[in-house]
Amino acid sequence: MGMKILIAAANSCEQDKVKADFICSGKSDEAVINQAVALLTRGGTVQLLDGDYFIEDFSSEGNSAVCVGFNDGNARVVNIIGDTENKSYNTAYGVVLHVPEHTVKALDPDVTYRVFYGCAAKPDMEPDWFTYTHVNNVNFENFYIKFADATRKLVGIDCSNFGSSMLKQIGIYTDRYFPDRFLHLKPATPVSGCIGVISNPSSNDEMSRIGMDTVCVGGVHTAFYINETDKLIMRSCTTARCCYGYVFKGGLKTLTLLNCSDEGNTHLPHFTVKPGRPGHISNIDFNIERFNSAYIPDDPDGNCEPHATEEFPDSWFGFISYTLQGEAFGLKSFWKEGHGRNIKTVNQNHSRTVLPEYPEYLESIFDEATNKTVTWNGRNWVDAMGNIVK
């Protein structure tokens, strides 16, 4: 497990302050977290005790607030963990890291800033056939990050320079996200580049551990940017009231999503790859909600296409099963016409005995009227011989 360092917030309870190794002042608390991480030269845990922490300085590497450093090239595991699981928007306990309004307003609108980030340096390479990965394996659990708003290019957790990472029970939101959502208010338009989580790029090696479990993001422009990650599993992750819930940049191995959701976002997922490199996805029981476009944020780049899209059509392969509630922005099926043709896509809400009104490409169903299994070819329902049935 390694060394454990306990940090209390300025407003933590007295019992927690007594046992803490460090007590934050409520101003630029990222300095204390950085100090604790630097002490974990052989790895260990930074335990944030219940309370509010304030992130105000982004002067570490890559314009980050908390940067897990090079550590003289020595590998380590660093766990950054909140004390109490924060279950809901109206709980009075748990750990919240705030980027306050005065800090957000002072940020350069043309620069990307990161709350958590890693050192870009890698150890020197061995022979040409072997490439060292980043030395820091960093895991996050049980806390919220809250931006005052989404008017700057803020990233909550950027895993680009971590060797591996696991995120569990993490929430990344704007301060107005919960009031906007539950009072049914129109969210402010976020800026492109305000992102909840950026994943590790690739799996790096066969033993790496990369995943997200119950990670929830709301009120930013892009909730999850999945950047060429191999063998990533996302379980019970939620994104709501963003412009894009998910942007997938394909890697060489399958991404797997289990029981994740996409609620009240302006667009369904966007899929991109490096030209000539296919993407692979398995997305099981994907819940989509689009009830009222008046409560969905406007995209600064336009709301013209609510459906899922591929930057390079026919470049992704796999399987998606989904449910769809509501038809805001005219959303009645998953894919923009002509996209996702190599992904078997099934709307779980459809009756298995009535032909769907808005079928997905290559969707099959048994037609009781003709006693035939028929398939939607993008224009017509056809039987196994290619004869048009409907």
Short mmCIF file of C-alpha atoms in Angstrom, two decimals:
data_model
loop_
_atom_site.label_atom_id
_atom_site.label_comp_id
_atom_site.label_asym_id
_atom_site.label_seq_id
_atom_site.Cartn_x
_atom_site.Cartn_y
_atom_site.Cartn_z
CA MET A 1 0.00 0.00 0.00
CA GLY A 2 2.91 2.37 0.64
CA MET A 3 2.85 5.54 2.66
CA LYS A 4 -0.44 7.30 3.48
CA ILE A 5 -0.64 11.06 3.95
CA LEU A 6 -3.78 12.58 5.46
CA ILE A 7 -4.83 16.09 4.38
CA ALA A 8 -7.63 18.07 6.02
CA ALA A 9 -9.49 20.99 4.48
CA ALA A 10 -9.83 24.35 6.20
CA ASN A 11 -13.43 23.40 7.04
CA SER A 12 -12.81 19.76 7.97
CA CYS A 13 -14.08 18.71 11.38
CA GLU A 14 -11.75 19.07 14.38
CA GLN A 15 -11.34 15.30 14.75
CA ASP A 16 -10.02 15.13 11.18
CA LYS A 17 -7.69 18.08 11.68
CA VAL A 18 -6.18 16.42 14.74
CA LYS A 19 -5.21 13.29 12.81
CA ALA A 20 -4.16 15.08 9.58
CA ASP A 21 -0.54 15.37 8.45
CA PHE A 22 -1.37 18.61 6.61
CA ILE A 23 -4.17 21.15 7.04
CA CYS A 24 -5.12 23.34 4.07
CA SER A 25 -5.88 27.03 4.45
CA GLY A 26 -8.72 27.23 1.93
CA LYS A 27 -6.53 29.18 -0.52
CA SER A 28 -4.38 27.51 -3.21
CA ASP A 29 -4.83 24.13 -1.54
CA GLU A 30 -3.27 22.50 -4.60
CA ALA A 31 0.14 23.46 -3.12
CA VAL A 32 -0.44 21.15 -0.15
CA ILE A 33 -1.63 18.30 -2.39
CA ASN A 34 1.45 18.70 -4.60
CA GLN A 35 3.68 18.62 -1.53
CA ALA A 36 2.06 15.39 -0.34
CA VAL A 37 2.38 13.72 -3.74
CA ALA A 38 6.07 14.66 -3.93
CA LEU A 39 6.68 12.88 -0.60
CA LEU A 40 5.37 9.59 -2.03
CA THR A 41 8.64 8.72 -3.76
CA ARG A 42 7.87 5.01 -3.49
CA GLY A 43 4.15 5.44 -4.01
CA GLY A 44 1.25 5.54 -1.61
CA THR A 45 -1.98 7.37 -0.89
CA VAL A 46 -3.03 10.98 -0.46
CA GLN A 47 -6.18 10.77 1.65
CA LEU A 48 -8.30 13.93 1.43
CA LEU A 49 -10.49 14.19 4.52
CA ASP A 50 -14.04 15.49 4.22
CA GLY A 51 -14.25 19.16 3.34
CA ASP A 52 -13.86 21.80 0.63
CA TYR A 53 -10.53 22.35 -1.11
CA PHE A 54 -9.82 25.34 -3.34
CA ILE A 55 -7.73 25.12 -6.52
CA GLU A 56 -6.36 28.50 -7.55
CA ASP A 57 -2.90 28.11 -9.11
CA PHE A 58 -2.25 26.32 -12.42
CA SER A 59 1.50 26.95 -12.63
CA SER A 60 2.65 23.30 -12.60
CA GLU A 61 3.64 21.40 -15.75
CA GLY A 62 1.15 21.66 -18.60
CA ASN A 63 -0.74 24.47 -16.85
CA SER A 64 -1.88 22.04 -14.20
CA ALA A 65 -2.82 22.54 -10.57
CA VAL A 66 -1.70 19.15 -9.27
CA CYS A 67 1.03 17.46 -11.32
CA VAL A 68 2.40 14.03 -10.42
CA GLY A 69 6.09 14.58 -11.13
CA PHE A 70 8.88 12.58 -12.77
CA ASN A 71 10.12 11.09 -9.46
CA ASP A 72 13.66 10.63 -10.87
CA GLY A 73 12.23 8.15 -13.36
CA ASN A 74 11.18 5.69 -10.65
CA ALA A 75 7.83 3.99 -11.11
CA ARG A 76 5.20 4.35 -8.42
CA VAL A 77 1.48 4.09 -7.74
CA VAL A 78 -0.20 7.20 -6.33
CA ASN A 79 -3.77 7.03 -5.04
CA ILE A 80 -5.70 10.28 -4.53
CA ILE A 81 -8.76 9.37 -2.51
CA GLY A 82 -11.56 11.23 -0.78
CA ASP A 83 -12.55 10.10 2.69
CA THR A 84 -16.32 9.63 2.34
CA GLU A 85 -18.25 8.48 -0.70
CA ASN A 86 -20.23 11.49 -1.90
CA LYS A 87 -23.56 10.05 -3.04
CA SER A 88 -25.67 12.93 -4.28
CA TYR A 89 -25.95 16.61 -5.06
CA ASN A 90 -27.50 17.53 -1.71
CA THR A 91 -25.20 15.68 0.67
CA ALA A 92 -23.27 17.76 3.21
CA TYR A 93 -20.26 15.45 3.43
CA GLY A 94 -17.50 14.20 1.19
CA VAL A 95 -14.58 15.89 -0.57
CA VAL A 96 -15.05 18.67 -3.14
CA LEU A 97 -12.22 20.36 -5.02
CA HIS A 98 -13.42 23.78 -6.19
CA VAL A 99 -12.05 25.95 -8.97
CA PRO A 100 -13.64 29.21 -7.77
CA GLU A 101 -15.06 31.96 -9.92
CA HIS A 102 -12.22 34.45 -9.44
CA THR A 103 -9.73 31.79 -10.56
CA VAL A 104 -11.74 30.81 -13.63
CA LYS A 105 -12.13 34.42 -14.72
CA ALA A 106 -8.37 35.00 -14.43
CA LEU A 107 -7.49 32.09 -16.77
CA ASP A 108 -6.42 32.79 -20.35
CA PRO A 109 -9.35 31.75 -22.59
CA ASP A 110 -6.93 30.42 -25.23
CA VAL A 111 -5.00 28.09 -22.89
CA THR A 112 -5.93 24.62 -21.60
CA TYR A 113 -5.65 24.12 -17.83
CA ARG A 114 -5.78 20.84 -15.92
CA VAL A 115 -6.70 20.16 -12.30
CA PHE A 116 -4.83 16.79 -12.29
CA TYR A 117 -2.05 15.95 -14.73
CA GLY A 118 1.20 13.99 -15.00
CA CYS A 119 4.78 14.68 -15.99
CA ALA A 120 5.35 14.22 -19.72
CA ALA A 121 8.92 12.88 -19.35
CA LYS A 122 9.69 9.17 -19.67
CA PRO A 123 12.85 7.28 -18.65
CA ASP A 124 15.48 6.70 -21.32
CA MET A 125 14.62 3.91 -23.73
CA GLU A 126 16.17 0.46 -23.67
CA PRO A 127 16.80 -1.18 -27.08
CA ASP A 128 14.67 0.01 -29.97
CA TRP A 129 12.06 -2.73 -29.54
CA PHE A 130 11.15 -1.54 -26.06
CA THR A 131 9.61 1.78 -25.04
CA TYR A 132 9.17 2.82 -21.43
CA THR A 133 5.81 4.15 -20.47
CA HIS A 134 5.12 7.01 -18.10
CA VAL A 135 6.30 6.13 -14.61
CA ASN A 136 3.29 7.32 -12.59
CA ASN A 137 0.29 5.05 -12.20
CA VAL A 138 -2.34 7.30 -10.65
CA ASN A 139 -5.77 6.32 -9.29
CA PHE A 140 -8.61 8.60 -8.18
CA GLU A 141 -11.58 7.80 -5.94
CA ASN A 142 -14.39 9.36 -3.93
CA PHE A 143 -14.38 13.09 -4.63
CA TYR A 144 -15.95 15.84 -6.70
CA ILE A 145 -14.28 18.48 -8.82
CA LYS A 146 -16.42 21.58 -9.36
CA PHE A 147 -15.67 24.35 -11.85
CA ALA A 148 -17.32 27.70 -11.12
CA ASP A 149 -18.42 27.57 -14.77
CA ALA A 150 -17.39 26.18 -18.15
CA THR A 151 -16.19 29.43 -19.72
CA ARG A 152 -12.52 28.37 -19.85
CA LYS A 153 -10.65 25.35 -21.25
CA LEU A 154 -10.53 23.48 -17.97
CA VAL A 155 -9.91 19.72 -17.75
CA GLY A 156 -10.78 17.90 -14.54
CA ILE A 157 -8.53 14.83 -14.79
CA ASP A 158 -6.11 14.48 -17.70
CA CYS A 159 -4.61 10.97 -17.71
CA SER A 160 -2.53 11.56 -20.86
CA ASN A 161 0.78 11.27 -18.99
CA PHE A 162 -0.08 8.46 -16.58
CA GLY A 163 1.14 4.92 -17.15
CA SER A 164 -2.23 3.65 -15.96
CA SER A 165 -5.19 5.01 -14.02
CA MET A 166 -8.43 3.92 -12.40
CA LEU A 167 -11.21 6.40 -11.67
CA LYS A 168 -13.94 5.36 -9.25
CA GLN A 169 -16.83 7.33 -7.75
CA ILE A 170 -15.65 10.62 -9.23
CA GLY A 171 -17.89 13.58 -10.11
CA ILE A 172 -16.82 16.53 -12.27
CA TYR A 173 -19.39 19.33 -12.58
CA THR A 174 -19.95 23.05 -12.88
CA ASP A 175 -21.37 24.80 -9.83
CA ARG A 176 -24.66 25.38 -11.65
CA TYR A 177 -25.03 21.83 -12.93
CA PHE A 178 -27.32 20.44 -10.22
CA PRO A 179 -29.58 23.52 -9.86
CA ASP A 180 -29.87 23.78 -13.65
CA ARG A 181 -30.71 20.10 -13.96
CA PHE A 182 -33.22 19.72 -11.18
CA LEU A 183 -34.90 23.11 -11.65
CA HIS A 184 -35.06 22.47 -15.42
CA LEU A 185 -33.07 25.56 -16.38
CA LYS A 186 -31.20 26.14 -19.63
CA PRO A 187 -27.45 25.62 -19.03
CA ALA A 188 -24.97 28.27 -20.08
CA THR A 189 -23.10 27.49 -23.29
CA PRO A 190 -19.75 25.88 -22.40
CA VAL A 191 -16.57 26.59 -24.33
CA SER A 192 -15.06 23.95 -26.56
CA GLY A 193 -12.11 22.47 -24.67
CA CYS A 194 -13.79 22.34 -21.26
CA ILE A 195 -13.52 18.60 -20.58
CA GLY A 196 -14.27 16.33 -17.64
CA VAL A 197 -11.86 13.42 -18.22
CA ILE A 198 -9.17 12.71 -20.81
CA SER A 199 -8.18 9.05 -20.79
CA ASN A 200 -4.77 7.42 -20.98
CA PRO A 201 -3.58 7.11 -24.57
CA SER A 202 -3.28 3.34 -25.23
CA SER A 203 -2.93 0.63 -22.61
CA ASN A 204 0.86 1.03 -22.62
CA ASP A 205 1.54 -2.59 -21.62
CA GLU A 206 -0.24 -5.86 -20.96
CA MET A 207 -0.35 -5.37 -17.18
CA SER A 208 -1.68 -1.83 -17.11
CA ARG A 209 -4.90 -1.12 -15.25
CA ILE A 210 -7.15 1.42 -16.94
CA GLY A 211 -10.83 1.89 -16.20
CA MET A 212 -13.64 4.12 -15.01
CA ASP A 213 -16.32 3.02 -12.54
CA THR A 214 -19.22 5.34 -11.61
CA VAL A 215 -17.60 8.47 -13.01
CA CYS A 216 -20.15 11.24 -13.60
CA VAL A 217 -19.63 14.49 -15.52
CA GLY A 218 -22.06 17.35 -16.10
CA GLY A 219 -22.20 20.89 -17.43
CA VAL A 220 -18.95 20.96 -19.44
CA HIS A 221 -18.45 20.84 -23.20
CA THR A 222 -17.11 17.26 -23.50
CA ALA A 223 -17.54 14.89 -20.58
CA PHE A 224 -15.25 12.02 -21.65
CA TYR A 225 -12.52 12.24 -24.28
CA ILE A 226 -11.35 8.65 -24.76
CA ASN A 227 -8.01 9.00 -26.51
CA GLU A 228 -6.85 5.82 -28.31
CA THR A 229 -7.20 3.81 -25.11
CA ASP A 230 -6.84 0.04 -25.47
CA LYS A 231 -8.82 -2.37 -23.31
CA LEU A 232 -10.66 0.36 -21.41
CA ILE A 233 -13.79 -0.61 -19.49
CA MET A 234 -16.27 2.07 -18.38
CA ARG A 235 -18.98 0.90 -15.99
CA SER A 236 -22.02 2.87 -14.80
CA CYS A 237 -20.60 6.18 -16.00
CA THR A 238 -22.99 9.09 -16.54
CA THR A 239 -22.78 12.30 -18.48
CA ALA A 240 -25.51 14.92 -18.59
CA ARG A 241 -26.13 18.42 -19.96
CA CYS A 242 -22.86 18.63 -21.91
CA CYS A 243 -22.40 19.28 -25.62
CA TYR A 244 -20.76 15.89 -26.09
CA GLY A 245 -21.04 13.16 -23.52
CA TYR A 246 -18.45 10.96 -25.24
CA VAL A 247 -15.80 11.51 -27.88
CA PHE A 248 -14.00 8.30 -28.83
CA LYS A 249 -10.67 8.36 -30.63
CA GLY A 250 -10.10 4.75 -31.62
CA GLY A 251 -7.19 2.60 -30.56
CA LEU A 252 -6.21 -0.91 -31.62
CA LYS A 253 -8.31 -2.81 -29.07
CA THR A 254 -11.93 -2.79 -27.97
CA LEU A 255 -13.47 -0.20 -25.70
CA THR A 256 -16.21 -1.63 -23.49
CA LEU A 257 -19.01 0.40 -21.91
CA LEU A 258 -21.44 -1.28 -19.50
CA ASN A 259 -24.64 0.40 -18.33
CA CYS A 260 -23.43 3.93 -19.09
CA SER A 261 -25.71 6.83 -19.89
CA ASP A 262 -25.96 9.93 -22.06
CA GLU A 263 -28.59 12.29 -20.62
CA GLY A 264 -29.61 15.64 -22.03
CA ASN A 265 -26.44 16.21 -24.03
CA THR A 266 -26.53 18.17 -27.28
CA HIS A 267 -24.97 15.43 -29.42
CA LEU A 268 -24.67 11.67 -29.19
CA PRO A 269 -21.09 10.27 -29.22
CA HIS A 270 -18.58 11.29 -31.86
CA PHE A 271 -16.18 8.65 -33.17
CA THR A 272 -12.82 9.41 -34.72
CA VAL A 273 -9.63 7.48 -35.51
CA LYS A 274 -6.26 8.02 -37.05
CA PRO A 275 -6.78 7.42 -40.78
CA GLY A 276 -6.29 3.76 -41.59
CA ARG A 277 -6.61 2.59 -37.96
CA PRO A 278 -10.03 1.14 -37.09
CA GLY A 279 -11.84 1.67 -33.83
CA HIS A 280 -13.64 -1.08 -31.89
CA ILE A 281 -16.39 -0.67 -29.31
CA SER A 282 -18.80 -2.80 -27.33
CA ASN A 283 -21.45 -0.65 -25.64
CA ILE A 284 -24.02 -2.60 -23.64
CA ASP A 285 -27.28 -1.08 -22.33
CA PHE A 286 -26.47 2.54 -23.20
CA ASN A 287 -29.23 4.74 -21.78
CA ILE A 288 -30.07 7.90 -23.76
CA GLU A 289 -32.42 10.64 -22.54
CA ARG A 290 -33.46 13.68 -24.62
CA PHE A 291 -36.73 15.06 -23.22
CA ASN A 292 -36.68 18.81 -23.78
CA SER A 293 -34.29 20.78 -25.97
CA ALA A 294 -34.93 23.90 -23.86
CA TYR A 295 -32.97 22.23 -21.04
CA ILE A 296 -30.03 21.10 -23.18
CA PRO A 297 -26.92 23.30 -23.62
CA ASP A 298 -26.19 24.97 -26.93
CA ASP A 299 -22.94 23.93 -28.59
CA PRO A 300 -20.80 26.97 -29.54
CA ASP A 301 -20.10 25.11 -32.80
CA GLY A 302 -23.82 24.54 -33.50
CA ASN A 303 -26.56 22.03 -32.63
CA CYS A 304 -27.19 20.86 -36.20
CA GLU A 305 -26.45 17.15 -35.71
CA PRO A 306 -27.76 15.40 -32.59
CA HIS A 307 -27.05 11.85 -33.80
CA ALA A 308 -23.88 9.83 -33.31
CA THR A 309 -21.30 10.50 -35.99
CA GLU A 310 -18.06 9.08 -37.35
CA GLU A 311 -15.41 11.52 -38.55
CA PHE A 312 -14.41 8.83 -41.06
CA PRO A 313 -17.52 6.74 -41.90
CA ASP A 314 -17.08 2.94 -41.77
CA SER A 315 -13.98 3.27 -39.56
CA TRP A 316 -15.52 1.80 -36.38
CA PHE A 317 -16.64 -1.78 -35.68
CA GLY A 318 -18.50 -3.47 -32.84
CA PHE A 319 -21.86 -3.60 -31.10
CA ILE A 320 -24.12 -1.05 -29.38
CA SER A 321 -27.40 -1.71 -27.59
CA TYR A 322 -29.30 1.31 -26.32
CA THR A 323 -32.56 2.71 -25.04
CA LEU A 324 -33.85 6.12 -26.08
CA GLN A 325 -36.25 8.29 -24.08
CA GLY A 326 -37.49 11.54 -25.59
CA GLU A 327 -36.93 13.11 -29.02
CA ALA A 328 -35.35 16.51 -28.24
CA PHE A 329 -33.46 18.03 -31.18
CA GLY A 330 -35.29 15.51 -33.41
CA LEU A 331 -33.39 12.52 -32.06
CA LYS A 332 -35.24 9.30 -32.93
CA SER A 333 -32.41 6.86 -33.65
CA PHE A 334 -28.73 6.52 -32.78
CA TRP A 335 -26.69 7.18 -35.93
CA LYS A 336 -26.62 9.98 -38.43
CA GLU A 337 -27.64 8.43 -41.75
CA GLY A 338 -24.68 6.71 -43.39
CA HIS A 339 -22.63 6.49 -40.19
CA GLY A 340 -21.93 3.51 -37.92
CA ARG A 341 -22.61 0.96 -40.65
CA ASN A 342 -20.01 -1.49 -39.30
CA ILE A 343 -21.40 -1.37 -35.76
CA LYS A 344 -24.33 -3.65 -35.01
CA THR A 345 -26.74 -1.23 -33.30
CA VAL A 346 -29.94 -2.28 -31.54
CA ASN A 347 -32.62 -0.13 -29.92
CA GLN A 348 -33.74 -2.17 -26.91
CA ASN A 349 -37.01 -0.21 -26.66
CA HIS A 350 -38.33 -1.63 -29.90
CA SER A 351 -40.94 -4.34 -29.81
CA ARG A 352 -39.61 -7.62 -31.16
CA THR A 353 -42.89 -8.27 -32.99
CA VAL A 354 -43.55 -4.86 -34.63
CA LEU A 355 -41.26 -3.36 -37.24
CA PRO A 356 -39.46 -0.32 -35.75
CA GLU A 357 -40.47 3.07 -37.09
CA TYR A 358 -36.87 4.29 -36.92
CA PRO A 359 -34.67 1.24 -37.50
CA GLU A 360 -30.89 1.10 -37.30
CA TYR A 361 -28.80 -0.09 -40.26
CA LEU A 362 -28.79 -3.92 -40.52
CA GLU A 363 -31.29 -4.25 -37.68
CA SER A 364 -33.14 -7.58 -37.96
CA ILE A 365 -36.54 -8.59 -36.64
CA PHE A 366 -39.02 -11.40 -37.13
CA ASP A 367 -42.00 -10.04 -39.09
CA GLU A 368 -45.10 -11.93 -37.97
CA ALA A 369 -47.09 -10.60 -40.94
CA THR A 370 -44.86 -12.49 -43.41
CA ASN A 371 -43.34 -15.12 -41.08
CA LYS A 372 -39.90 -13.97 -42.19
CA THR A 373 -36.85 -12.53 -40.52
CA VAL A 374 -36.30 -9.20 -42.21
CA THR A 375 -33.38 -6.76 -42.15
CA TRP A 376 -33.24 -3.00 -42.64
CA ASN A 377 -30.73 -2.22 -45.42
CA GLY A 378 -30.85 1.53 -44.90
CA ARG A 379 -33.74 2.03 -47.34
CA ASN A 380 -36.10 -0.96 -47.08
CA TRP A 381 -36.91 -4.05 -45.06
CA VAL A 382 -35.64 -7.08 -46.99
CA ASP A 383 -35.83 -10.82 -46.43
CA ALA A 384 -32.91 -13.27 -46.53
CA MET A 385 -33.05 -13.34 -50.33
CA GLY A 386 -32.88 -9.56 -50.63
CA ASN A 387 -36.55 -9.17 -51.57
CA ILE A 388 -38.23 -5.98 -50.33
CA VAL A 389 -40.83 -6.91 -47.72
CA LYS A 390 -42.11 -3.51 -46.58
#
